[in-house]
mmCIF file of C-alpha atoms and ligand atoms in Angstrom:
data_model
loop_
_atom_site.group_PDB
_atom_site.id
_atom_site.type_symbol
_atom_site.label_atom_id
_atom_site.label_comp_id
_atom_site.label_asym_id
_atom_site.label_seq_id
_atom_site.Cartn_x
_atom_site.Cartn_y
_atom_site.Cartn_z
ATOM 1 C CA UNK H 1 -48.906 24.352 35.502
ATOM 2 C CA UNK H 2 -49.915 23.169 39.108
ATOM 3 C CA UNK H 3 -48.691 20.066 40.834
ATOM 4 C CA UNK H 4 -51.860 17.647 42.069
ATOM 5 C CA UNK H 5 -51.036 14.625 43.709
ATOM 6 C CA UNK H 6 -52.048 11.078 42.197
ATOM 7 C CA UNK H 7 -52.353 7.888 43.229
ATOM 8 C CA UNK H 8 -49.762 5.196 41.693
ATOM 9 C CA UNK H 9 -51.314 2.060 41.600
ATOM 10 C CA UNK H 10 -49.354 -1.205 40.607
ATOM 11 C CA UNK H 11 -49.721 -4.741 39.800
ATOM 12 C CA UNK H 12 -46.846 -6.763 40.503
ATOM 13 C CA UNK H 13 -46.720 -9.973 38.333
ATOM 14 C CA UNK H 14 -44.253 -12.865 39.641
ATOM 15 C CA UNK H 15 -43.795 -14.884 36.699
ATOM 16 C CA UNK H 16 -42.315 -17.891 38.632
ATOM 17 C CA UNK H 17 -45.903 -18.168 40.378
ATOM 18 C CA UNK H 18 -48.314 -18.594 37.528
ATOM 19 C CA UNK H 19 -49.336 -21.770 36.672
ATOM 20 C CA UNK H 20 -51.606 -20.118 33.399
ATOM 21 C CA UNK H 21 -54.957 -21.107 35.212
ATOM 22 C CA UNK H 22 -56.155 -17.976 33.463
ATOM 23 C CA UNK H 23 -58.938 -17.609 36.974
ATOM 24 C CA UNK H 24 -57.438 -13.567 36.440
ATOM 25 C CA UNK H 25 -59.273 -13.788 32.781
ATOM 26 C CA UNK H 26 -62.550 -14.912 34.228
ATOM 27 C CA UNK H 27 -63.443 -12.326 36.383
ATOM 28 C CA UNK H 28 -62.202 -9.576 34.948
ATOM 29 C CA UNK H 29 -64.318 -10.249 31.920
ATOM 30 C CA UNK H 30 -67.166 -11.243 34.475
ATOM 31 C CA UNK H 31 -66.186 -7.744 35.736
ATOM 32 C CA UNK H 32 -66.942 -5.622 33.211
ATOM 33 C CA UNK H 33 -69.718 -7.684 31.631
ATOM 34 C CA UNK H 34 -73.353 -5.890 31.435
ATOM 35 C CA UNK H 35 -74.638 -6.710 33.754
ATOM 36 C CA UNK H 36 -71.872 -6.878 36.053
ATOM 37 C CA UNK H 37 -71.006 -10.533 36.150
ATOM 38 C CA UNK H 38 -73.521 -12.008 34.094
ATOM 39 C CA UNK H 39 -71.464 -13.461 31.678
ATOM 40 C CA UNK H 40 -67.366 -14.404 31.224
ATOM 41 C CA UNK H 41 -65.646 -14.777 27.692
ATOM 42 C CA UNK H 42 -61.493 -14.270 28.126
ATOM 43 C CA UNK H 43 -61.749 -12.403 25.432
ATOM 44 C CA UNK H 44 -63.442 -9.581 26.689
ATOM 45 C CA UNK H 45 -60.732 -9.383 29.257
ATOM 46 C CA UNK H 46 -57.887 -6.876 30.080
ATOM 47 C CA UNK H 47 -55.516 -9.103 31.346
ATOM 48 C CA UNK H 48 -54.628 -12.174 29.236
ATOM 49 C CA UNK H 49 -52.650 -14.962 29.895
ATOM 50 C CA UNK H 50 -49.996 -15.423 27.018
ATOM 51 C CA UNK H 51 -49.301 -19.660 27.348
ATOM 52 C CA UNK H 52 -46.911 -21.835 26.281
ATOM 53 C CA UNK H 53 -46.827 -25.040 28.566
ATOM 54 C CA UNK H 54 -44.485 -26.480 26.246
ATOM 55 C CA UNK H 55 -41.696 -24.074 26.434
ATOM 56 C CA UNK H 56 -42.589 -23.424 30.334
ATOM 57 C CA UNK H 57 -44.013 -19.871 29.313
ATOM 58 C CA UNK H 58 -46.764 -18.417 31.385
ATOM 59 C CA UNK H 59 -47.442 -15.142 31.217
ATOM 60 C CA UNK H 60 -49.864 -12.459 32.638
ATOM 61 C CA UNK H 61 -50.128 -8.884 30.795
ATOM 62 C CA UNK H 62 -52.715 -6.073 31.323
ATOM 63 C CA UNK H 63 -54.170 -4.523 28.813
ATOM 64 C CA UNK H 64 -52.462 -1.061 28.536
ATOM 65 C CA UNK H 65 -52.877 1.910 25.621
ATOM 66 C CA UNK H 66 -54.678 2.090 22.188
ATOM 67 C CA UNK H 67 -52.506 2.425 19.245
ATOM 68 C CA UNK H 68 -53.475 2.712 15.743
ATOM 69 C CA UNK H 69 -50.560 1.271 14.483
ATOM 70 C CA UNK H 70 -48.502 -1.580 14.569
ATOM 71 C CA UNK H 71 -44.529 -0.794 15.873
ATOM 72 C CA UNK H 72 -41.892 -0.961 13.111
ATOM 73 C CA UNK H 73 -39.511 -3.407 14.745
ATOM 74 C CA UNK H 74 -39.910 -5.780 17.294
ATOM 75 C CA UNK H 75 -38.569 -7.707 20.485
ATOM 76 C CA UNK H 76 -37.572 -10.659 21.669
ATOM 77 C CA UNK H 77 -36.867 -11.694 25.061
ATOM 78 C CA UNK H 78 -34.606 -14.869 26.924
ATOM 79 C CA UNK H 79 -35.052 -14.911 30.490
ATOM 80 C CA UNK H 80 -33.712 -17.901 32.447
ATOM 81 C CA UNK H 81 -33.251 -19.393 28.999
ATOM 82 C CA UNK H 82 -37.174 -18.924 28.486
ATOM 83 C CA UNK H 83 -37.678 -17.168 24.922
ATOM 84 C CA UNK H 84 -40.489 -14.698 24.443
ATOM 85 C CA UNK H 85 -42.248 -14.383 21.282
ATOM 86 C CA UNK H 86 -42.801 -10.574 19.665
ATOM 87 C CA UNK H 87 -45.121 -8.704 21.146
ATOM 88 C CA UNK H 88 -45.580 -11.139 24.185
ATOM 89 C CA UNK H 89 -44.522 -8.106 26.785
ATOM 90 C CA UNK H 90 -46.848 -5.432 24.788
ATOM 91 C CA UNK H 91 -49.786 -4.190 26.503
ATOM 92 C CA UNK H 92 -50.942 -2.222 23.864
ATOM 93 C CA UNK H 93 -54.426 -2.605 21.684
ATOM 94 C CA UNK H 94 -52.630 -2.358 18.472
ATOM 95 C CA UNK H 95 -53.770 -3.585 14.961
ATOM 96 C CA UNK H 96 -51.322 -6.755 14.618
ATOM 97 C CA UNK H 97 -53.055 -8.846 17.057
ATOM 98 C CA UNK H 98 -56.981 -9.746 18.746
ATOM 99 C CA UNK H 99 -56.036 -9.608 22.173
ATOM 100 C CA UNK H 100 -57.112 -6.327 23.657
ATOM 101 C CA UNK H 101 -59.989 -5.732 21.835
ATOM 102 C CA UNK H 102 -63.881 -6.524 22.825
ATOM 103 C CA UNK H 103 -64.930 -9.165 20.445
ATOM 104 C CA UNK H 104 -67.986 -7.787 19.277
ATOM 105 C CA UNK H 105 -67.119 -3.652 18.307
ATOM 106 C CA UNK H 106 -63.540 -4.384 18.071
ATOM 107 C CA UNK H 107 -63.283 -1.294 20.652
ATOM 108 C CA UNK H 108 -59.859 -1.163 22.438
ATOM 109 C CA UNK H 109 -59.750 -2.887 26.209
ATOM 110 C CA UNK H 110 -57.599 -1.158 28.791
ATOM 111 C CA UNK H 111 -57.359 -2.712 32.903
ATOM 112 C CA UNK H 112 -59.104 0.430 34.679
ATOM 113 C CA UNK H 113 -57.776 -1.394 37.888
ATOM 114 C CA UNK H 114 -61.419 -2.662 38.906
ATOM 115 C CA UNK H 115 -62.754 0.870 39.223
ATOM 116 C CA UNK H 116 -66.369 0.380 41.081
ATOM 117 C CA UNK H 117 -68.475 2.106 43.742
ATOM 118 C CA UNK H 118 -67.881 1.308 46.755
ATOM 119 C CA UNK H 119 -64.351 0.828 45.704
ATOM 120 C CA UNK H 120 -62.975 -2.703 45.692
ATOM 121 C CA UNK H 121 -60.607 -3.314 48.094
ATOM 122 C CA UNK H 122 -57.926 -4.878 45.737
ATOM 123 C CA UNK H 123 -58.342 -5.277 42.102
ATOM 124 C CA UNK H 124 -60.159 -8.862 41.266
ATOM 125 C CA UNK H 125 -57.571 -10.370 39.210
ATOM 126 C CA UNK H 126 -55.241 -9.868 42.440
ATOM 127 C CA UNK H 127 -57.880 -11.067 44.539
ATOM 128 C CA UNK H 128 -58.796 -14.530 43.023
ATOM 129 C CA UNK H 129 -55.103 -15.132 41.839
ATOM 130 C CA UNK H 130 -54.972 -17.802 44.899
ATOM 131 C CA UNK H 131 -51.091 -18.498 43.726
ATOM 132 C CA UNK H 132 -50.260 -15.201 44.864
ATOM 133 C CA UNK H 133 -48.896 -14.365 41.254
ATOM 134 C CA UNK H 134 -50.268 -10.541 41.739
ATOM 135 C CA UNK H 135 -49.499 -8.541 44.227
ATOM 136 C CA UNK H 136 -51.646 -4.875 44.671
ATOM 137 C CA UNK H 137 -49.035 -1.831 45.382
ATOM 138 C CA UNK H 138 -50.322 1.288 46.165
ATOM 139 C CA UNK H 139 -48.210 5.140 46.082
ATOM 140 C CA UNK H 140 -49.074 8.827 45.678
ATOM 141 C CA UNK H 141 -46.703 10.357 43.588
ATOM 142 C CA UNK H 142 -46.533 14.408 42.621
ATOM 143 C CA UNK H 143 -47.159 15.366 39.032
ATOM 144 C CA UNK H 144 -47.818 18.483 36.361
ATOM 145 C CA UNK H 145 -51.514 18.635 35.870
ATOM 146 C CA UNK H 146 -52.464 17.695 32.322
ATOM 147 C CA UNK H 147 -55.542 17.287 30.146
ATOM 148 C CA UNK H 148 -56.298 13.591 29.510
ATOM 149 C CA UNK H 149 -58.382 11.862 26.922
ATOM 150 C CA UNK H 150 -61.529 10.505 28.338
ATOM 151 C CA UNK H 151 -62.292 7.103 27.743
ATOM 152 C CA UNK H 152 -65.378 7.932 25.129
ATOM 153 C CA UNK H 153 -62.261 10.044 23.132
ATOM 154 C CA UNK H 154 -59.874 7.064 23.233
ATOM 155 C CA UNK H 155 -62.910 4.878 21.897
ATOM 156 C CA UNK H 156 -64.293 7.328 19.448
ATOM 157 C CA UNK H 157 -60.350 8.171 17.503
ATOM 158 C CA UNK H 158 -60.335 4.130 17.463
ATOM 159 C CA UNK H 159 -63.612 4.134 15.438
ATOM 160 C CA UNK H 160 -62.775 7.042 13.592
ATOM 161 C CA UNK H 161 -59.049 5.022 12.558
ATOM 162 C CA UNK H 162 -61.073 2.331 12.013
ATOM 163 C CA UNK H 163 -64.277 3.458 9.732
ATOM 164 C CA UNK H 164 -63.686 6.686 8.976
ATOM 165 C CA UNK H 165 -64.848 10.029 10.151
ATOM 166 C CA UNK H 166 -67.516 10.290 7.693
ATOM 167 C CA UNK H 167 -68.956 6.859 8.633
ATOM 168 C CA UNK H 168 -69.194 7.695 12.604
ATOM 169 C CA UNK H 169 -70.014 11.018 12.215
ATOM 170 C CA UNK H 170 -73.305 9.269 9.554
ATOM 171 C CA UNK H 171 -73.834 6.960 12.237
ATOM 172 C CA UNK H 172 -74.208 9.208 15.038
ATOM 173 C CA UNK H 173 -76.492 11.382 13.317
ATOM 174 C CA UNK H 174 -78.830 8.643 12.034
ATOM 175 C CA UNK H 175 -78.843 7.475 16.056
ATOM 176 C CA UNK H 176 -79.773 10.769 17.003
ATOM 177 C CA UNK H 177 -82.545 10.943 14.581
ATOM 178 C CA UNK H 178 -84.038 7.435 16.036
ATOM 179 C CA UNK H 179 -84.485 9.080 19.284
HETATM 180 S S1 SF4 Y 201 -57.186 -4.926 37.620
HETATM 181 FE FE1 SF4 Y 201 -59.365 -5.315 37.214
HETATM 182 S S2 SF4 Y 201 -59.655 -4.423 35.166
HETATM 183 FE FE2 SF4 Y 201 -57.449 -4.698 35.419
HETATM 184 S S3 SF4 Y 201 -57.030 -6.727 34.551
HETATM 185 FE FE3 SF4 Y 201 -57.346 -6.995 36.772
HETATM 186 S S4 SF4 Y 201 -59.514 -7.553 36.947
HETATM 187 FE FE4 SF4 Y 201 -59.222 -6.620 34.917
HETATM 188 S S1 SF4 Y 202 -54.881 -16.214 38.188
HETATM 189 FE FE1 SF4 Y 202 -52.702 -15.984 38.736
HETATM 190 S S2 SF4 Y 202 -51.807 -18.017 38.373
HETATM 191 FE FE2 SF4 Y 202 -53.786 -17.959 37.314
HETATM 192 S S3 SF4 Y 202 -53.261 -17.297 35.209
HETATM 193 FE FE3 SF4 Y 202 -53.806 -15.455 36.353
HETATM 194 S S4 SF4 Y 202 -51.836 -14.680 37.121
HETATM 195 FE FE4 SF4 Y 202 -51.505 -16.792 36.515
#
């Protein structure tokens, strides 16, 4: 296998910074709405702000892999005597919970850092984060070149775990009649 060189790119999330004012969910969904911007609904979005004012829990997480099923066990976290409810760290689109999934199709979510063209110059969320809770890091990094799923992959195993490879493959072919 060949080495290629790829570009690392992190969000840094200071946890004693956000104040929950969830500004991150509204323009990523407005982001990735069609059209661009024309609408925002959190729950379209691929970072989401877990929130618990009461036990002084604020919490950004980014929307990270599919999975098509649920872990076995689960964690809990304590930090500075702040405790974490299961799952609260998880980035994953997983079956257990909503968050990570587009409302409508039920399709997975994943943070494609703000990929546009021109390129933005820092992700939104970062941008309009105005208590500096997000911080943009950028590396290259060497690594073993490897086939990846595309996107339309990722989304078509979800459909198929979720309906059925009979009923997508029905459904394609009765689209590709209509045209
Ligand atoms: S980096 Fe972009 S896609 Fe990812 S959560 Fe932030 S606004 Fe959304
Ligand atoms: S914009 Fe920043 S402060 Fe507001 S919820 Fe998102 S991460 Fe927290």
């Amino acid at each position: 296998m060949s080495k290629v060189k790829k570009k690392v790119k992190t969000i840094k999330i200071d946890l004693d910074k956000c104040n929950g004012c969830r500004a991150c969910e509204v323009i990523c969904s407005a982001f990735h709405a069609n059209p661009k911007y024309s609408s925002n609904n959190p729950a379209r979005s691929r970072i989401r702000m877990i929130r618990d004012p009461i036990r002084d829990v604020y919490l950004p997480v980014y929307a990270g892999e599919y999975t098509a099923s649920e872990c076995m066990g689960r964690d809990k976290y304590v930090i500075d005597g702040r405790e974490y409810d299961e799952c609260d760290f998880c980035r994953a689109s997983c079956p257990s919970r909503d968050v990570f999934k587009e409302p409508d199709s039920g399709l997975p979510l994943k943070c494609d850092m703000c990929e546009d063209d021109p390129p933005q110059e820092k992700p939104l969320c970062v941008q309009w984060c105005l208590n500096d809770a997000l911080t943009y890091e950028e590396r290259e990094e060497e690594e073993e070149e490897e086939v990846k799923l595309e996107d339309v992959e990722i989304g078509l195993e979800s459909m198929v775990d979720k309906y059925g490879l009979q009923k997508v493959m029905d459904t394609v072919a009765r689209m590709t009649k209509k045209e």
